[in-house]
Structure formats: structure tokens, C-alpha cells
Short mmCIF file of C-alpha atoms and ligand atoms in Angstrom, two decimals:
data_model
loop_
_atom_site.label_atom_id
_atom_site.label_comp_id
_atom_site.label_asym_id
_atom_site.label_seq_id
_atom_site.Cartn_x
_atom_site.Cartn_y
_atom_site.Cartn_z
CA UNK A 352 12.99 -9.38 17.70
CA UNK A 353 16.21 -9.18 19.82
CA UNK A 354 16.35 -6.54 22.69
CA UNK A 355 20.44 -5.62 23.53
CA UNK A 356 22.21 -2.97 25.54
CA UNK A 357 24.68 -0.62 24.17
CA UNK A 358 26.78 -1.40 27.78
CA UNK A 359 27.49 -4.89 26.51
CA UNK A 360 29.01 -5.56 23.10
CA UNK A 361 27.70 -8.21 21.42
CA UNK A 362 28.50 -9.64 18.02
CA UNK A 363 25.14 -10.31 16.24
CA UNK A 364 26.53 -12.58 13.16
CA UNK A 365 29.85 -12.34 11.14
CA UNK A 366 29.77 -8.72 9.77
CA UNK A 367 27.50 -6.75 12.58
CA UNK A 368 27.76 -6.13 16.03
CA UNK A 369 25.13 -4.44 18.58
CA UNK A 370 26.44 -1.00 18.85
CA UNK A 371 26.02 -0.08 14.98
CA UNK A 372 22.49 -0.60 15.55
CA UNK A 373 21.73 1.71 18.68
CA UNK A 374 19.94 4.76 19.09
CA UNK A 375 22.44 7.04 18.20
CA UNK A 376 21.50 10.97 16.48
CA UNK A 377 23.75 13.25 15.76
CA UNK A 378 26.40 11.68 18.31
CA UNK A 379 23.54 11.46 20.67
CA UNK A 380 22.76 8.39 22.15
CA UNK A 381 19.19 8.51 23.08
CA UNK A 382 18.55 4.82 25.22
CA UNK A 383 20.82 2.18 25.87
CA UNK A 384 18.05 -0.33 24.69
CA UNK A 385 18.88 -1.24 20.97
CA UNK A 386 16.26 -2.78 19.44
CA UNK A 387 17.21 -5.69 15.99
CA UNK A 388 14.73 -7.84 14.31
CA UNK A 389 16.96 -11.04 13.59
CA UNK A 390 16.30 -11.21 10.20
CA UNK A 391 17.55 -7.72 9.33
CA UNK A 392 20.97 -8.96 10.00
CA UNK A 393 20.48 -12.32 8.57
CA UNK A 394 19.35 -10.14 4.81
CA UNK A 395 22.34 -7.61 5.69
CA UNK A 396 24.53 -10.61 5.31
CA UNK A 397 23.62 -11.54 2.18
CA UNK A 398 24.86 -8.29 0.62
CA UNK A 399 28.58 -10.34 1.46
CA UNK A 400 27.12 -13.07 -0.66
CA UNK A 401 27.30 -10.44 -3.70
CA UNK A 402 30.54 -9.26 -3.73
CA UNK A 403 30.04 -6.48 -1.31
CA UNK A 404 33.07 -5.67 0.59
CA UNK A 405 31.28 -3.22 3.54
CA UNK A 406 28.39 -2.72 4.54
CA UNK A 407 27.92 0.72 6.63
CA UNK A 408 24.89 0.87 9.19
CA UNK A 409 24.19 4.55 9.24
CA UNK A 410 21.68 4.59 11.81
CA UNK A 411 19.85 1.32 12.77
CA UNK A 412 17.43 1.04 15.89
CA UNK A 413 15.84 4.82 16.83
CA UNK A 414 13.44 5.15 19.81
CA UNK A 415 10.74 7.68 19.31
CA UNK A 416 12.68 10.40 20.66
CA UNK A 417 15.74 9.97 18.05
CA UNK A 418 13.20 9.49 15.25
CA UNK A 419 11.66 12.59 15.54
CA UNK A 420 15.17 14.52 15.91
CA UNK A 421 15.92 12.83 12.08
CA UNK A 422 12.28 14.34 10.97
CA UNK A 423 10.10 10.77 11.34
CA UNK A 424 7.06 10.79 13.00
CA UNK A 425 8.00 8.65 15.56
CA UNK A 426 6.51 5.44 14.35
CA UNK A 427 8.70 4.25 11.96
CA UNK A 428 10.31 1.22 11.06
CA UNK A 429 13.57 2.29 13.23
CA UNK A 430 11.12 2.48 15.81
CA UNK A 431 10.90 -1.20 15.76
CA UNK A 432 14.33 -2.41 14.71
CA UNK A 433 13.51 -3.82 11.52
CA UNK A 434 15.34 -0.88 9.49
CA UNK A 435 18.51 0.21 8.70
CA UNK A 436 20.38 3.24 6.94
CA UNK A 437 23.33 1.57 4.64
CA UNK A 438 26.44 2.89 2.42
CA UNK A 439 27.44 -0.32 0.66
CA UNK A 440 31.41 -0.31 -0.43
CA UNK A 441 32.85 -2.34 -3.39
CA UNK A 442 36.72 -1.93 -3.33
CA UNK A 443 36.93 0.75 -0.93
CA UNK A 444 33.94 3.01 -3.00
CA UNK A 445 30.50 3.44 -2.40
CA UNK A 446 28.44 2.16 -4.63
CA UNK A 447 25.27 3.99 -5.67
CA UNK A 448 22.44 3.67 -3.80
CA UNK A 449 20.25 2.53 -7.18
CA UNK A 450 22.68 -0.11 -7.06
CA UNK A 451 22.22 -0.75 -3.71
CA UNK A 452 18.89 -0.68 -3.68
CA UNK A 453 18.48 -3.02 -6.74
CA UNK A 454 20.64 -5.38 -5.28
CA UNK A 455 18.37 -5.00 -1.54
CA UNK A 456 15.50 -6.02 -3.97
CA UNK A 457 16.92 -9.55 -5.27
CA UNK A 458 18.06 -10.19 -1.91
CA UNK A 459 14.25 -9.41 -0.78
CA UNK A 460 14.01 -6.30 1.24
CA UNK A 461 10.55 -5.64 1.75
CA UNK A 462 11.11 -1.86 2.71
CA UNK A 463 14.00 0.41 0.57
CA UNK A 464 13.88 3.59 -0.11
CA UNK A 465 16.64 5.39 -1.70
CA UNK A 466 17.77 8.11 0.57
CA UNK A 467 20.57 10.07 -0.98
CA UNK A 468 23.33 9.14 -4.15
CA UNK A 469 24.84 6.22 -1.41
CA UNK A 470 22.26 6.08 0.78
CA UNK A 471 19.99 3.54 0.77
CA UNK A 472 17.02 2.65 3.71
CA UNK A 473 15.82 -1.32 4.21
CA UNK A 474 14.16 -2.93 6.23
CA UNK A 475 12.24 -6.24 7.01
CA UNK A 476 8.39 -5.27 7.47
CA UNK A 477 6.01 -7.95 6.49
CA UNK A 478 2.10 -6.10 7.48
CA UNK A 479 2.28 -8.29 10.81
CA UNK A 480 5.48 -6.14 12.57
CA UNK A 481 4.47 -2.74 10.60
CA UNK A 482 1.79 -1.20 9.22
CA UNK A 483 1.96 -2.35 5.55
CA UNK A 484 4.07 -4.85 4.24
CA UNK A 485 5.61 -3.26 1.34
CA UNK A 486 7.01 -0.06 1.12
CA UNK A 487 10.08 0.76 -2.38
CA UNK A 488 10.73 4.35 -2.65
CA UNK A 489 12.92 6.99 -3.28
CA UNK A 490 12.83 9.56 -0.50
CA UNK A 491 15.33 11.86 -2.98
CA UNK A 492 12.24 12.52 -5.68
CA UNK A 493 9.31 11.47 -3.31
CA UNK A 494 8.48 8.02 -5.42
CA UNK A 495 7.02 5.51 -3.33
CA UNK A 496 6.12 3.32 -6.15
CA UNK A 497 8.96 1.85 -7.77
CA UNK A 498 8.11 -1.63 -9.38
CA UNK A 499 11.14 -3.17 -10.07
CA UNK A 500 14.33 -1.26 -8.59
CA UNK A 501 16.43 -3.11 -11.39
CA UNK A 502 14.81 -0.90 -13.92
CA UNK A 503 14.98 2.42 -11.93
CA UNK A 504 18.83 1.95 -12.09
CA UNK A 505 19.00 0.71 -15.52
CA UNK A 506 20.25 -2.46 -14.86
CA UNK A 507 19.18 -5.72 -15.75
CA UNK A 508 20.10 -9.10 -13.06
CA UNK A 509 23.40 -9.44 -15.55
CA UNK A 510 24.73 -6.06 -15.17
CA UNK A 511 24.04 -5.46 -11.97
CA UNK A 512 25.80 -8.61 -11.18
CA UNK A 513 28.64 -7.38 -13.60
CA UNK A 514 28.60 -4.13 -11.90
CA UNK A 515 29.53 -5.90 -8.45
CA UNK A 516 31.73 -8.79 -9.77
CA UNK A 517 29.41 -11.16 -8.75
CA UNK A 518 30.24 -14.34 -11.30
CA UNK A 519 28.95 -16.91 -9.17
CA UNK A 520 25.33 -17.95 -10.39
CA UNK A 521 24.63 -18.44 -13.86
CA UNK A 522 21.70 -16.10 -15.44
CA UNK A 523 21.81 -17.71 -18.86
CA UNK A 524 23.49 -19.56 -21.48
CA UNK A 525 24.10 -18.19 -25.57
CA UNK A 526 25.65 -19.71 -28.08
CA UNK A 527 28.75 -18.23 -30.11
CA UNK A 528 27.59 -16.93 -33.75
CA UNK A 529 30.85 -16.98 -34.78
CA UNK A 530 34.58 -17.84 -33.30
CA UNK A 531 35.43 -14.82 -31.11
CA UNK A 532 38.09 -13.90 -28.63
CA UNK A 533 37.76 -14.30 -24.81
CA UNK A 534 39.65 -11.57 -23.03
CA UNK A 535 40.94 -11.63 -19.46
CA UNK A 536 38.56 -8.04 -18.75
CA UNK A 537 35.56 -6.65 -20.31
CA UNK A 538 37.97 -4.72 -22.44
CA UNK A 539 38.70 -4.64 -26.03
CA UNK A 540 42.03 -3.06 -25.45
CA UNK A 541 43.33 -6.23 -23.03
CA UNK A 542 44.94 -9.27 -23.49
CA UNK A 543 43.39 -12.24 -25.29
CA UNK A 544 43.38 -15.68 -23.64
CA UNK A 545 42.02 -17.93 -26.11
CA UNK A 546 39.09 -18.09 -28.70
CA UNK A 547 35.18 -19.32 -28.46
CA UNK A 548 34.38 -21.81 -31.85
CA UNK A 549 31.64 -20.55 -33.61
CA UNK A 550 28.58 -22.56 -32.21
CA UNK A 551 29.77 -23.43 -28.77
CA UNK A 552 26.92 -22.95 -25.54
CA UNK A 553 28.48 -20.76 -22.81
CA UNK A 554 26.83 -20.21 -19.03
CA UNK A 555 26.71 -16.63 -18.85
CA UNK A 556 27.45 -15.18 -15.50
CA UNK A 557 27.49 -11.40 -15.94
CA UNK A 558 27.17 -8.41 -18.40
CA UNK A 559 29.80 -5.90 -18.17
CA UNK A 560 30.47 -2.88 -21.07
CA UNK A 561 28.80 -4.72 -23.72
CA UNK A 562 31.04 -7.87 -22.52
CA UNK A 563 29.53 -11.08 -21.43
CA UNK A 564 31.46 -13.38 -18.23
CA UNK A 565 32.03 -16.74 -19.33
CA UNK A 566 33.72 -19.18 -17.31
CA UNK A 567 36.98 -19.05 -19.56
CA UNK A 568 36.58 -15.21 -19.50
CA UNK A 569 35.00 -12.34 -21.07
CA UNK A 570 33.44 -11.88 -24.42
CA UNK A 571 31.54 -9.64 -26.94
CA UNK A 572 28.07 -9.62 -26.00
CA UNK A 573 27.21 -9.35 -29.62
CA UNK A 574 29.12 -12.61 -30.68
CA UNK A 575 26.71 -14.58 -29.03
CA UNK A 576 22.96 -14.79 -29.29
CA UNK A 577 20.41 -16.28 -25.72
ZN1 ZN B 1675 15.76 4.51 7.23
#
């Protein structure tokens, strides 16, 4: 845990600074003391890692007093610094917070909730700085079990990363069932850069409109079998 002061900038790692973490309410600033667990903004960063372009801190360190005036008991994991209140952009646009939020679970948020349609709430408890040490909700239907936030949103580890234009790690390889084309998008309708021979072995990357990422390009998810 890392105390600051909202008098003194400081630049906590490559995307975050201080002052987007401080006790601030409704333009309020309720105590110059801002509060950051170090490893929040060492798992914020990794959103970057994905393909993220901005990540938004909404409201990150609360003292009691500006926890209650957002409805919280007072307690919460604000209270502590470990938590923080995110809109996640991808080319300029939100992205949904089920998307968020699955993507907060593979990097290994303990705490997310799901607080509005691109709000999303993590944080870093482990049972030793808070109360319990695992907490995935969605404060918009009043779920506070949610398994496996990949599933909530629909989206399987390939389609979320397709979702984000993540092509980085590979999540499988298939096999071409017959010779098909490989397009330059996911899209039927677009140019065709070359063809796959019928029982090549591709690294698939990500899943995108029934397309699969390939090094070379995209192709039909059906022309290929795992
Ligand atoms: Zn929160």
C-alpha cells in the first residue's frame, strides 16, 4: 500500500498518475491523502497488454466520508485503495463492461463487479487486506455469483480476444478441411490475400464473426476443425 497527496503529482507507472485515484465525489475532494495498493496499478496495466487503448479511473481511493456520499457503507474496498471504477476505450469507444469485466477476469481481478453498460468495479482483495478474498458481481441485476465472467458475456478466450484485436498469444491450432481463402478482415465481402491447402495446421489467435485469425490472415471458422 502506497500513501500520496493530491498536492504533489506523481506518476505511479506508464498509464496512471496519483490524482485519478483521490478522494474525489461529485467534484468534491474529500482528503488530500490518496490511498493505492501497488498492485492495482500494476493489473490496470495489463489491460494495455490487450489492446486497450484507455483506461478511465472513475473514482479510485474514497475515505469513509466519500464512500458513504456514493451509497457504500463506509468500509469498502475504496476505503482501502485496492479498488477502482473503470470505462475501458478501444478506438475511441467504450467497450462494454461484460467485456471489460471478462477481460479483468483473465488478467486476475479478484474483485469486479459490473456497475453499469461501461462501468466496470475491480479491485485487488486477497482475504488478508479485505474481508473476503473473492468478490464477481454485477451490481446492475444484484448477482454476486458469477463463475466465469467469459460466459456471462458470451464470449469464449477467442472472441473476446477477437473482440479487442488482441492477436498476440495463440489459443489453439486447427487444421484446414479443405483449401479455403484467407481474407485481410473477418469479412466475406473483403479482399482475398491468398489460400490455406486443404490439411495445413494453423495457430489460431482469435475468433471474430465466425472468422478465425491466422497469422497470414483471417479465415472461415468452419473450414477448419481444433
Ligand atoms: Zn467500485
Amino acid at each position: 500500500m502506497a500513501a500520496y497527496s493530491y498536492k504533489k503529482n506523481k506518476q505511479l507507472s506508464k498509464h496512471f498518475n496519483n490524482r485519478e485515484f483521490a478522494s474525489i465525489v461529485n467534484g468534491q475532494l474529500y482528503t488530500d491523502r490518496i490511498l493505492v495498493n501497488k498492485k492495482l496499478v500494476t493489473m490496470l496495466e495489463k489491460f494495455f497488454d490487450y489492446g486497450i487503448g484507455t483506461v478511465i479511473v472513475l473514482s479510485g481511493y474514497r475515505n469513509t466520508a466519500a464512500d458513504r456520499a456514493v451509497g457504500g457503507d463506509g468500509y469498502g474496498a475504496h476505503t482501502k485503495g485496492l479498488a477502482a471504477d473503470i470505462v475501458a476505450y478501444k478506438n475511441g469507444k467504450p467497450l462494454s463492461s461484460k467485456v471489460v469485466a471478462a477481460l479483468a477476469s483473465l488478467i486476475g481481478f479478484s474483485g469486479i463487479g459490473i456497475t453499469g453498460p461501461t462501468g466496470c468495479h475491480v479491485d485487488v482483495r486477497d482475504g488478508k487486506n479485505y474481508k473476503n478474498a473473492h468478490w464477481w458481481g454485477d451490481e446492475t441485476t444484484g448477482n454476486n455469483y458469477i463463475k466465469s465472467f467469459l460466459n456471462y458475456a458470451g464470449l469464449t478466450r477467442a472472441t473476446l480476444y477477437g473482440t479487442l484485436g488482441y492477436y498476440k498469444k495463440k489459443l489453439y491450432s486447427a487444421t484446414a478441411i479443405r483449401q479455403t481463402p484467407i481474407y485481410y478482415l473477418p469479412n466475406k465481402g473483403t479482399a482475398i490475400k491468398s489460400r490455406l491447402k486443404k490439411g495445413k495446421k494453423q495457430k489460431v489467435y482469435a475468433e471474430k464473426n465466425g472468422f478465425l485469425k491466422i497469422s497470414a490472415g483471417w479465415v472461415l471458422k468452419s473450414d477448419l476443425k481444433k
